[in-house]
PDB file of C-alpha atoms in Angstrom:
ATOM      1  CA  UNK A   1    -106.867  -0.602   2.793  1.00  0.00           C
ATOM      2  CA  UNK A   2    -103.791  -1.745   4.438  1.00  0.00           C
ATOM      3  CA  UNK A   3    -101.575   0.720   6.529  1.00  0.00           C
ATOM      4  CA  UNK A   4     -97.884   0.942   6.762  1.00  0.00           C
ATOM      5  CA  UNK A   5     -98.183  -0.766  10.064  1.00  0.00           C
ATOM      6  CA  UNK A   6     -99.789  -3.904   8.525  1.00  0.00           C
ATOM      7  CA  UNK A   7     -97.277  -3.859   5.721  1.00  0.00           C
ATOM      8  CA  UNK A   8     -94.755  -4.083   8.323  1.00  0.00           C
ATOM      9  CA  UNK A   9     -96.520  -6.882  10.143  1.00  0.00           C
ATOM     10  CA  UNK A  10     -97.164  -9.002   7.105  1.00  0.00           C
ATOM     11  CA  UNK A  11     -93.408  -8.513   5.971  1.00  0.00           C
ATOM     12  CA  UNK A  12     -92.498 -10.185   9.411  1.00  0.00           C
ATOM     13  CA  UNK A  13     -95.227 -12.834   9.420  1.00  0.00           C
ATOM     14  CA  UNK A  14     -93.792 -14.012   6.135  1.00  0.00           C
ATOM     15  CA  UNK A  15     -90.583 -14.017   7.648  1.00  0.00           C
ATOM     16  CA  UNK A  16     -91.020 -15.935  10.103  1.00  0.00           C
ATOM     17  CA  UNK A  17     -92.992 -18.599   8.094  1.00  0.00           C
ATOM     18  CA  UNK A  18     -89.884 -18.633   6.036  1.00  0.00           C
ATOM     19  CA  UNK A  19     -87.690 -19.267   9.051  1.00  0.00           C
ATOM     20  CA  UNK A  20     -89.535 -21.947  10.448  1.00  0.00           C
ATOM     21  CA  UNK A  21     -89.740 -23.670   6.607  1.00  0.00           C
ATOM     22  CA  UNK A  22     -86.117 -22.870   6.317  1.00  0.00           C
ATOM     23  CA  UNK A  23     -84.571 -23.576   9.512  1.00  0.00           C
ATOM     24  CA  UNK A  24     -86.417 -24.646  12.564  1.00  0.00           C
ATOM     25  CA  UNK A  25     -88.289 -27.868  10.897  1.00  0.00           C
ATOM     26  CA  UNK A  26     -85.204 -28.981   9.440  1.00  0.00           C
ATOM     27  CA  UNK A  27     -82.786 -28.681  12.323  1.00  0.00           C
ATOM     28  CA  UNK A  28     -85.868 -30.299  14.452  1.00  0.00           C
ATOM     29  CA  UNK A  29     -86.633 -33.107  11.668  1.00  0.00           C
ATOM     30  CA  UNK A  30     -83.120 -33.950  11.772  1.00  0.00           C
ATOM     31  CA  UNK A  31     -83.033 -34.448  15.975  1.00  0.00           C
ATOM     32  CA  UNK A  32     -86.930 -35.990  15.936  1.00  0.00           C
ATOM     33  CA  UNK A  33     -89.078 -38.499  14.458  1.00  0.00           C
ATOM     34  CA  UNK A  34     -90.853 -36.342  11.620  1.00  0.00           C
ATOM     35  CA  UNK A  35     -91.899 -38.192   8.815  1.00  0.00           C
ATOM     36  CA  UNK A  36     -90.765 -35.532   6.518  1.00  0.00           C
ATOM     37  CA  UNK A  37     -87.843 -33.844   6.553  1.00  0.00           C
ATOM     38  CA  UNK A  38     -87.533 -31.391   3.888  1.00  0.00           C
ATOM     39  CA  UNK A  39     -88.911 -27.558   3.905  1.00  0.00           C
ATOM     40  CA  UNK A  40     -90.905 -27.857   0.975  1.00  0.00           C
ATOM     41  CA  UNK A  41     -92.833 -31.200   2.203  1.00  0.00           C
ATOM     42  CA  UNK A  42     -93.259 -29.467   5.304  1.00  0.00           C
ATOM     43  CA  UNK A  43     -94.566 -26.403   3.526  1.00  0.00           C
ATOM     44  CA  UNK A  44     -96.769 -28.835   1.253  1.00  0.00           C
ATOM     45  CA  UNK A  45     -98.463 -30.222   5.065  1.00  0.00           C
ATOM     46  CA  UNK A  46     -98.886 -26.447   6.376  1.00  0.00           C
ATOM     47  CA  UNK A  47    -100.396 -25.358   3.234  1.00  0.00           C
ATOM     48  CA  UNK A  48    -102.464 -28.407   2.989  1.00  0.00           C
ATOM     49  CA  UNK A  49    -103.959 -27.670   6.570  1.00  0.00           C
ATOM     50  CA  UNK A  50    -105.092 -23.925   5.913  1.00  0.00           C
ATOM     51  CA  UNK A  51    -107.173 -25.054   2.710  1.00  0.00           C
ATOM     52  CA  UNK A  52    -107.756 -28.982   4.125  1.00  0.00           C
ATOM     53  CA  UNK A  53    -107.264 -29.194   0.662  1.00  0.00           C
ATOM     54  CA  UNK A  54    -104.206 -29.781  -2.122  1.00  0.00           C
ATOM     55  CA  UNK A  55    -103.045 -26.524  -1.560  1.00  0.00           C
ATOM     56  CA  UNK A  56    -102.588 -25.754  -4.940  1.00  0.00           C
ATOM     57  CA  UNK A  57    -106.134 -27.079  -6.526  1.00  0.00           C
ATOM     58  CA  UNK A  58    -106.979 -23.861  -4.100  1.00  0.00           C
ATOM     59  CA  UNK A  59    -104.700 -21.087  -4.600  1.00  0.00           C
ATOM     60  CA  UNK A  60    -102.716 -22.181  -8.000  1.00  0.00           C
ATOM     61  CA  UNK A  61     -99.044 -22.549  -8.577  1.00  0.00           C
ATOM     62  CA  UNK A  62     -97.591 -19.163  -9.571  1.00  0.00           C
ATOM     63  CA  UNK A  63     -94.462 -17.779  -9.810  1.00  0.00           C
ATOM     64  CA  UNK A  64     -94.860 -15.946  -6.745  1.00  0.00           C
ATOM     65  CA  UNK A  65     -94.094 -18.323  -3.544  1.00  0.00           C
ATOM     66  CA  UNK A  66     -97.108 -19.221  -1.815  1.00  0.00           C
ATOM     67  CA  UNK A  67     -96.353 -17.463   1.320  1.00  0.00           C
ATOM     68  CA  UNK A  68     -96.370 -14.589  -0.602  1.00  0.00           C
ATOM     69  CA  UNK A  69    -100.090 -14.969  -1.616  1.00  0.00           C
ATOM     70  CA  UNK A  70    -101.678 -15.724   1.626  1.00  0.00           C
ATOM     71  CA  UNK A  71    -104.039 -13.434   3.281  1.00  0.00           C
ATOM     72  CA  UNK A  72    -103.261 -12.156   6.552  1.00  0.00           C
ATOM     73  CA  UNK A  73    -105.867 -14.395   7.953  1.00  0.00           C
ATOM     74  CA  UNK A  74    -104.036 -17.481   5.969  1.00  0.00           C
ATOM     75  CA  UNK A  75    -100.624 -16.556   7.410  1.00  0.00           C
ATOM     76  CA  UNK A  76    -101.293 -16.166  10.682  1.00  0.00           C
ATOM     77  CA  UNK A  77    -103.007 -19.813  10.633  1.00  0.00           C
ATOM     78  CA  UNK A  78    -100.203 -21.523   8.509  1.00  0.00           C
ATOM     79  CA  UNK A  79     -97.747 -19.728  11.288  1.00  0.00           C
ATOM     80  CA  UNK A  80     -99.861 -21.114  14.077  1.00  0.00           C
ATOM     81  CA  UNK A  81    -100.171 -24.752  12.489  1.00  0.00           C
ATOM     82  CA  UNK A  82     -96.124 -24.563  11.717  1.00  0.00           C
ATOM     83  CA  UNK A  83     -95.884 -23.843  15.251  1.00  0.00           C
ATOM     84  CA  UNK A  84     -98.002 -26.697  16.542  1.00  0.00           C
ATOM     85  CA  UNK A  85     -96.271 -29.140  14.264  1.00  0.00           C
ATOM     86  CA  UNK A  86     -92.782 -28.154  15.334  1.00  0.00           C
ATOM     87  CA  UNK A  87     -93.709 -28.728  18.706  1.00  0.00           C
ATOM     88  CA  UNK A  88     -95.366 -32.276  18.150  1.00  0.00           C
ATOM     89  CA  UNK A  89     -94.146 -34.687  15.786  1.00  0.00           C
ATOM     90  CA  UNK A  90     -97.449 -36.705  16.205  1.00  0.00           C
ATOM     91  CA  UNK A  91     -99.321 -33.774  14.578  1.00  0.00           C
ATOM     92  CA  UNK A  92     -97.352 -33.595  11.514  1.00  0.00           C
ATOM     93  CA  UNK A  93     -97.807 -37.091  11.114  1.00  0.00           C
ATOM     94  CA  UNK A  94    -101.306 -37.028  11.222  1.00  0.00           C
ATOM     95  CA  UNK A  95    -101.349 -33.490   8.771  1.00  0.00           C
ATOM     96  CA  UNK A  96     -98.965 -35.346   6.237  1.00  0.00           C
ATOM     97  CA  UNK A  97    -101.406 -38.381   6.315  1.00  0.00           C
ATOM     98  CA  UNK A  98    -104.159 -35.715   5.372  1.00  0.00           C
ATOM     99  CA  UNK A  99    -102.102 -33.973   3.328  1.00  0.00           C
ATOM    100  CA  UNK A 100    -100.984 -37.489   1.548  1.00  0.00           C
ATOM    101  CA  UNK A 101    -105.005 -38.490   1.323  1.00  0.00           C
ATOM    102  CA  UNK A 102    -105.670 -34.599  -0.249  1.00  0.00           C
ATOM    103  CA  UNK A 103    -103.066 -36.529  -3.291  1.00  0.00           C
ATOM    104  CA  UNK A 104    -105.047 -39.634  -3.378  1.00  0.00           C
ATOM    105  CA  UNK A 105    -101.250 -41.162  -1.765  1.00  0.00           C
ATOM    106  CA  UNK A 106    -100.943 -43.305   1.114  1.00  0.00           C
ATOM    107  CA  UNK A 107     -98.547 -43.307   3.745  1.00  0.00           C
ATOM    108  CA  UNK A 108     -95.069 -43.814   2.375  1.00  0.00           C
TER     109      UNK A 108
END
């Protein structure tokens, strides 16, 4: 049973996965050497990282964004792994690589 209170949080959570997706990895792709620059390839790598899986041979594609259908356990990690990736360039290298392999892609 979820309470008003973790409504409220979850509503926020998503928001601020949103932000990050929408504004802070592409305004920090754009100044640093990410090898992706878009939201929804950055999205694809956080995703990727909760399941260490393709995302959506997990949770399938719906009409209803992803972010949407996480748990609150799910969203707090793809928050924390959004985080870590904004703040190294490295990382989300090495998650895109992963995230690539999950494909059965290379590097590009």
């Amino acid at each position: 049973m979820t309470t008003p209170d973790d409504d409220t949080r979850l509503v926020a959570q998503r928001a601020h996965l949103r932000r990050l997706a929408n504004e802070s990895f592409p305004e920090a792709a754009r100044r640093g050497a990410y090898p992706v620059r878009l939201n929804h390839c950055f999205l694809r790598i956080v995703y990727d990282a909760i399941f260490a899986a393709q995302w959506d041979t997990v949770l399938p594609k719906g009409r209803v964004p992803v972010v949407d259908r996480l748990t609150p356990k799910q969203l707090t990690k793809a928050i924390d792994i959004a985080e870590a990736v904004l703040a190294d360039p490295r990382l989300c290298a090495t998650l895109n690589a992963r995230s690539l392999a999950y494909r059965g892609r290379g590097m590009r």
